[in-house]
PDB file of C-alpha atoms in Angstrom:
ATOM      1  CA  UNK L   1     -24.083 -16.836 -48.923  1.00 46.00           C
ATOM      2  CA  UNK L   2     -25.638 -16.357 -45.318  1.00 49.00           C
ATOM      3  CA  UNK L   3     -24.895 -12.881 -43.982  1.00 47.00           C
ATOM      4  CA  UNK L   4     -23.038 -13.242 -40.718  1.00 45.00           C
ATOM      5  CA  UNK L   5     -23.235  -9.941 -39.105  1.00 43.00           C
ATOM      6  CA  UNK L   6     -26.158  -7.878 -37.997  1.00 44.00           C
ATOM      7  CA  UNK L   7     -26.416  -4.548 -39.931  1.00 47.00           C
ATOM      8  CA  UNK L   8     -26.693  -1.619 -37.848  1.00 49.00           C
ATOM      9  CA  UNK L   9     -26.555   2.069 -38.237  1.00 54.00           C
ATOM     10  CA  UNK L  10     -23.287   3.376 -37.061  1.00 57.00           C
ATOM     11  CA  UNK L  11     -23.926   5.952 -34.215  1.00 66.00           C
ATOM     12  CA  UNK L  12     -21.550   8.327 -32.241  1.00 70.00           C
ATOM     13  CA  UNK L  13     -21.609   5.815 -29.447  1.00 71.00           C
ATOM     14  CA  UNK L  14     -20.316   3.295 -31.649  1.00 60.00           C
ATOM     15  CA  UNK L  15     -17.519   5.436 -33.016  1.00 66.00           C
ATOM     16  CA  UNK L  16     -16.720   6.600 -29.568  1.00 69.00           C
ATOM     17  CA  UNK L  17     -16.353   2.975 -28.222  1.00 68.00           C
ATOM     18  CA  UNK L  18     -14.022   2.119 -31.031  1.00 65.00           C
ATOM     19  CA  UNK L  19     -12.163   5.259 -30.399  1.00 69.00           C
ATOM     20  CA  UNK L  20     -11.776   4.312 -26.727  1.00 66.00           C
ATOM     21  CA  UNK L  21     -10.578   0.624 -27.279  1.00 63.00           C
ATOM     22  CA  UNK L  22      -8.025   2.030 -29.854  1.00 63.00           C
ATOM     23  CA  UNK L  23      -6.668   4.388 -27.257  1.00 64.00           C
ATOM     24  CA  UNK L  24      -6.427   1.499 -24.913  1.00 59.00           C
ATOM     25  CA  UNK L  25      -4.684  -0.498 -27.430  1.00 57.00           C
ATOM     26  CA  UNK L  26      -2.352   2.121 -28.281  1.00 58.00           C
ATOM     27  CA  UNK L  27      -1.141   2.428 -24.858  1.00 57.00           C
ATOM     28  CA  UNK L  28       2.257   1.492 -23.805  1.00 48.00           C
ATOM     29  CA  UNK L  29       0.724  -1.573 -21.876  1.00 50.00           C
ATOM     30  CA  UNK L  30       0.977  -5.192 -22.767  1.00 51.00           C
ATOM     31  CA  UNK L  31      -1.550  -6.618 -25.067  1.00 52.00           C
ATOM     32  CA  UNK L  32      -2.714  -9.110 -22.709  1.00 53.00           C
ATOM     33  CA  UNK L  33      -3.438  -6.278 -20.079  1.00 56.00           C
ATOM     34  CA  UNK L  34      -5.230  -4.178 -22.756  1.00 52.00           C
ATOM     35  CA  UNK L  35      -7.394  -7.399 -23.600  1.00 54.00           C
ATOM     36  CA  UNK L  36      -8.152  -7.957 -20.005  1.00 58.00           C
ATOM     37  CA  UNK L  37      -8.874  -4.189 -19.573  1.00 58.00           C
ATOM     38  CA  UNK L  38     -11.326  -4.143 -22.337  1.00 56.00           C
ATOM     39  CA  UNK L  39     -13.012  -7.379 -21.499  1.00 57.00           C
ATOM     40  CA  UNK L  40     -13.525  -6.168 -17.884  1.00 59.00           C
ATOM     41  CA  UNK L  41     -14.824  -2.746 -19.119  1.00 59.00           C
ATOM     42  CA  UNK L  42     -17.053  -4.344 -21.621  1.00 56.00           C
ATOM     43  CA  UNK L  43     -18.669  -7.215 -19.555  1.00 58.00           C
ATOM     44  CA  UNK L  44     -18.454  -5.263 -16.204  1.00 58.00           C
ATOM     45  CA  UNK L  45     -16.397  -7.361 -14.114  1.00 63.00           C
ATOM     46  CA  UNK L  46     -16.037  -6.334 -10.492  1.00 67.00           C
ATOM     47  CA  UNK L  47     -12.554  -5.191  -9.334  1.00 71.00           C
ATOM     48  CA  UNK L  48     -10.153  -7.757  -7.952  1.00 71.00           C
ATOM     49  CA  UNK L  49      -8.923  -7.194  -4.430  1.00 74.00           C
ATOM     50  CA  UNK L  50      -5.883  -8.899  -3.083  1.00 74.00           C
ATOM     51  CA  UNK L  51      -5.640  -9.290   0.674  1.00 75.00           C
ATOM     52  CA  UNK L  52      -1.972 -10.019   1.855  1.00 79.00           C
ATOM     53  CA  UNK L  53      -0.505 -10.616   5.210  1.00 79.00           C
ATOM     54  CA  UNK L  54       2.852  -9.146   6.234  1.00 84.00           C
ATOM     55  CA  UNK L  55       5.725 -11.291   5.487  1.00 87.00           C
ATOM     56  CA  UNK L  56       7.836 -12.920   8.223  1.00 85.00           C
ATOM     57  CA  UNK L  57       8.526 -10.620  10.890  1.00 88.00           C
ATOM     58  CA  UNK L  58      10.527 -10.805  14.134  1.00 84.00           C
ATOM     59  CA  UNK L  59       7.660 -11.997  16.399  1.00 85.00           C
ATOM     60  CA  UNK L  60       7.093 -15.012  14.007  1.00 83.00           C
ATOM     61  CA  UNK L  61      10.464 -16.644  14.714  1.00 85.00           C
ATOM     62  CA  UNK L  62      11.722 -15.285  17.945  1.00 83.00           C
ATOM     63  CA  UNK L  63       9.802 -15.627  21.198  1.00 82.00           C
ATOM     64  CA  UNK L  64      11.618 -12.427  22.686  1.00 81.00           C
ATOM     65  CA  UNK L  65       9.458 -10.361  20.098  1.00 75.00           C
ATOM     66  CA  UNK L  66       6.015 -11.564  20.824  1.00 75.00           C
ATOM     67  CA  UNK L  67       5.002  -8.556  23.114  1.00 78.00           C
ATOM     68  CA  UNK L  68       6.666  -6.051  20.690  1.00 78.00           C
ATOM     69  CA  UNK L  69       3.461  -4.260  19.282  1.00 79.00           C
ATOM     70  CA  UNK L  70       5.420  -3.174  16.122  1.00 84.00           C
ATOM     71  CA  UNK L  71       8.112  -5.567  15.162  1.00 86.00           C
ATOM     72  CA  UNK L  72      10.165  -5.209  11.899  1.00 86.00           C
ATOM     73  CA  UNK L  73      10.387  -7.853   9.048  1.00 88.00           C
ATOM     74  CA  UNK L  74      13.331 -10.152   9.279  1.00 89.00           C
ATOM     75  CA  UNK L  75      16.078 -10.495   6.560  1.00 91.00           C
ATOM     76  CA  UNK L  76      14.151 -13.619   5.275  1.00 92.00           C
ATOM     77  CA  UNK L  77      10.784 -11.262   5.402  1.00 89.00           C
ATOM     78  CA  UNK L  78      12.589  -8.760   3.035  1.00 86.00           C
ATOM     79  CA  UNK L  79      13.644 -11.262   0.822  1.00 86.00           C
ATOM     80  CA  UNK L  80      10.089 -12.877   0.308  1.00 87.00           C
ATOM     81  CA  UNK L  81       8.939  -9.621  -1.134  1.00 81.00           C
ATOM     82  CA  UNK L  82      11.534  -9.895  -3.750  1.00 79.00           C
ATOM     83  CA  UNK L  83       9.849 -12.931  -5.223  1.00 80.00           C
ATOM     84  CA  UNK L  84       6.454 -11.462  -5.356  1.00 78.00           C
ATOM     85  CA  UNK L  85       5.441 -10.443  -9.033  1.00 75.00           C
ATOM     86  CA  UNK L  86       2.175  -8.178  -9.471  1.00 71.00           C
ATOM     87  CA  UNK L  87       1.042  -6.939 -13.011  1.00 70.00           C
ATOM     88  CA  UNK L  88       1.499  -3.378 -12.133  1.00 65.00           C
ATOM     89  CA  UNK L  89      -0.870  -2.435 -14.841  1.00 70.00           C
ATOM     90  CA  UNK L  90      -3.753  -4.261 -13.077  1.00 73.00           C
ATOM     91  CA  UNK L  91      -3.052  -2.645  -9.484  1.00 77.00           C
ATOM     92  CA  UNK L  92      -5.027   0.574  -9.113  1.00 79.00           C
ATOM     93  CA  UNK L  93      -4.475   1.366  -5.301  1.00 82.00           C
ATOM     94  CA  UNK L  94      -2.609  -0.233  -2.481  1.00 84.00           C
ATOM     95  CA  UNK L  95      -3.984   0.193   1.101  1.00 85.00           C
ATOM     96  CA  UNK L  96      -1.945  -0.660   3.979  1.00 87.00           C
ATOM     97  CA  UNK L  97      -1.834  -0.897   7.836  1.00 87.00           C
ATOM     98  CA  UNK L  98       0.370   1.840   9.307  1.00 88.00           C
ATOM     99  CA  UNK L  99       2.641  -0.971  11.085  1.00 88.00           C
ATOM    100  CA  UNK L 100       6.157  -1.212  10.094  1.00 87.00           C
ATOM    101  CA  UNK L 101       6.112  -4.983   9.049  1.00 87.00           C
ATOM    102  CA  UNK L 102       3.033  -4.210   6.558  1.00 87.00           C
ATOM    103  CA  UNK L 103       4.895  -1.066   5.460  1.00 86.00           C
ATOM    104  CA  UNK L 104       8.010  -2.974   5.014  1.00 87.00           C
ATOM    105  CA  UNK L 105       6.260  -5.802   3.084  1.00 86.00           C
ATOM    106  CA  UNK L 106       4.828  -3.274   0.529  1.00 85.00           C
ATOM    107  CA  UNK L 107       8.322  -1.746   0.201  1.00 84.00           C
ATOM    108  CA  UNK L 108       9.830  -4.990  -0.387  1.00 83.00           C
ATOM    109  CA  UNK L 109       7.393  -5.899  -3.093  1.00 83.00           C
ATOM    110  CA  UNK L 110       7.508  -2.492  -4.857  1.00 79.00           C
ATOM    111  CA  UNK L 111      10.971  -1.643  -4.022  1.00 73.00           C
ATOM    112  CA  UNK L 112      11.579   0.207  -7.724  1.00 61.00           C
ATOM    113  CA  UNK L 113      10.775   3.908  -7.474  1.00 50.00           C
ATOM    114  CA  UNK L 114       8.904   3.871 -10.748  1.00 59.00           C
ATOM    115  CA  UNK L 115       6.393   1.231  -9.327  1.00 61.00           C
ATOM    116  CA  UNK L 116       5.780   3.089  -6.251  1.00 61.00           C
ATOM    117  CA  UNK L 117       5.214   6.258  -7.996  1.00 63.00           C
ATOM    118  CA  UNK L 118       2.631   4.628 -10.429  1.00 73.00           C
ATOM    119  CA  UNK L 119       0.351   3.002  -8.060  1.00 77.00           C
ATOM    120  CA  UNK L 120      -1.304   5.133  -5.320  1.00 81.00           C
ATOM    121  CA  UNK L 121      -0.739   4.050  -1.851  1.00 80.00           C
ATOM    122  CA  UNK L 122      -2.686   4.725   1.203  1.00 85.00           C
ATOM    123  CA  UNK L 123      -2.156   3.994   4.908  1.00 87.00           C
ATOM    124  CA  UNK L 124      -5.365   3.042   6.928  1.00 86.00           C
ATOM    125  CA  UNK L 125      -5.265   2.693  10.554  1.00 83.00           C
ATOM    126  CA  UNK L 126      -8.413   0.477  10.624  1.00 83.00           C
ATOM    127  CA  UNK L 127      -6.136  -2.343   9.182  1.00 82.00           C
ATOM    128  CA  UNK L 128      -4.170  -2.600  12.506  1.00 78.00           C
ATOM    129  CA  UNK L 129      -3.902  -5.475  14.663  1.00 73.00           C
ATOM    130  CA  UNK L 130      -6.829  -6.011  17.153  1.00 68.00           C
ATOM    131  CA  UNK L 131      -6.141  -7.848  20.496  1.00 66.00           C
ATOM    132  CA  UNK L 132      -9.081  -9.251  22.091  1.00 64.00           C
ATOM    133  CA  UNK L 133      -7.137 -11.863  24.374  1.00 63.00           C
ATOM    134  CA  UNK L 134      -8.896 -12.282  27.616  1.00 67.00           C
ATOM    135  CA  UNK L 135      -6.674 -14.803  29.347  1.00 58.00           C
TER     136      UNK L 135
END
C-alpha cells in the first residue's frame, strides 16, 4: 500500500500549532468562524476592511437640512441598521466618524450592549465630511 503521508519528526512547534488549533476550536465561537480563523491564520489572508456610509439622514430627504453640518438619521435610517447583520466574531475594530449620523448608524447596527462591549470602537476625526465646493 502506498504511503499517503510524509513521515516527519514531531517537533515542539507542531505540538504548539496543534494546541493552538484545539484552543481555537474549543472556544465558544461557531465552527465555521473557527475554520475561517484557522484558514486565515494558516494561509496568511489579509484582514477584511468594510467601508460603510451612514444610513439615511435628514439632509438626504429634506432640502431644509442640506446646510446643516451634522444632521441626525431619519426614522427610516435607524430602521436600516436593524436589518444589517455582521458576524461579530470576525470584527476586530470599528472606526467611525465623530458625526452624529455615523455614530447613530453604528448604534443602530450594534444596538445590543453585549455586541458593543465586545468590539472595540474608535472615533476618528479624519473620517469627517470634507467640503471642497467652489461655486
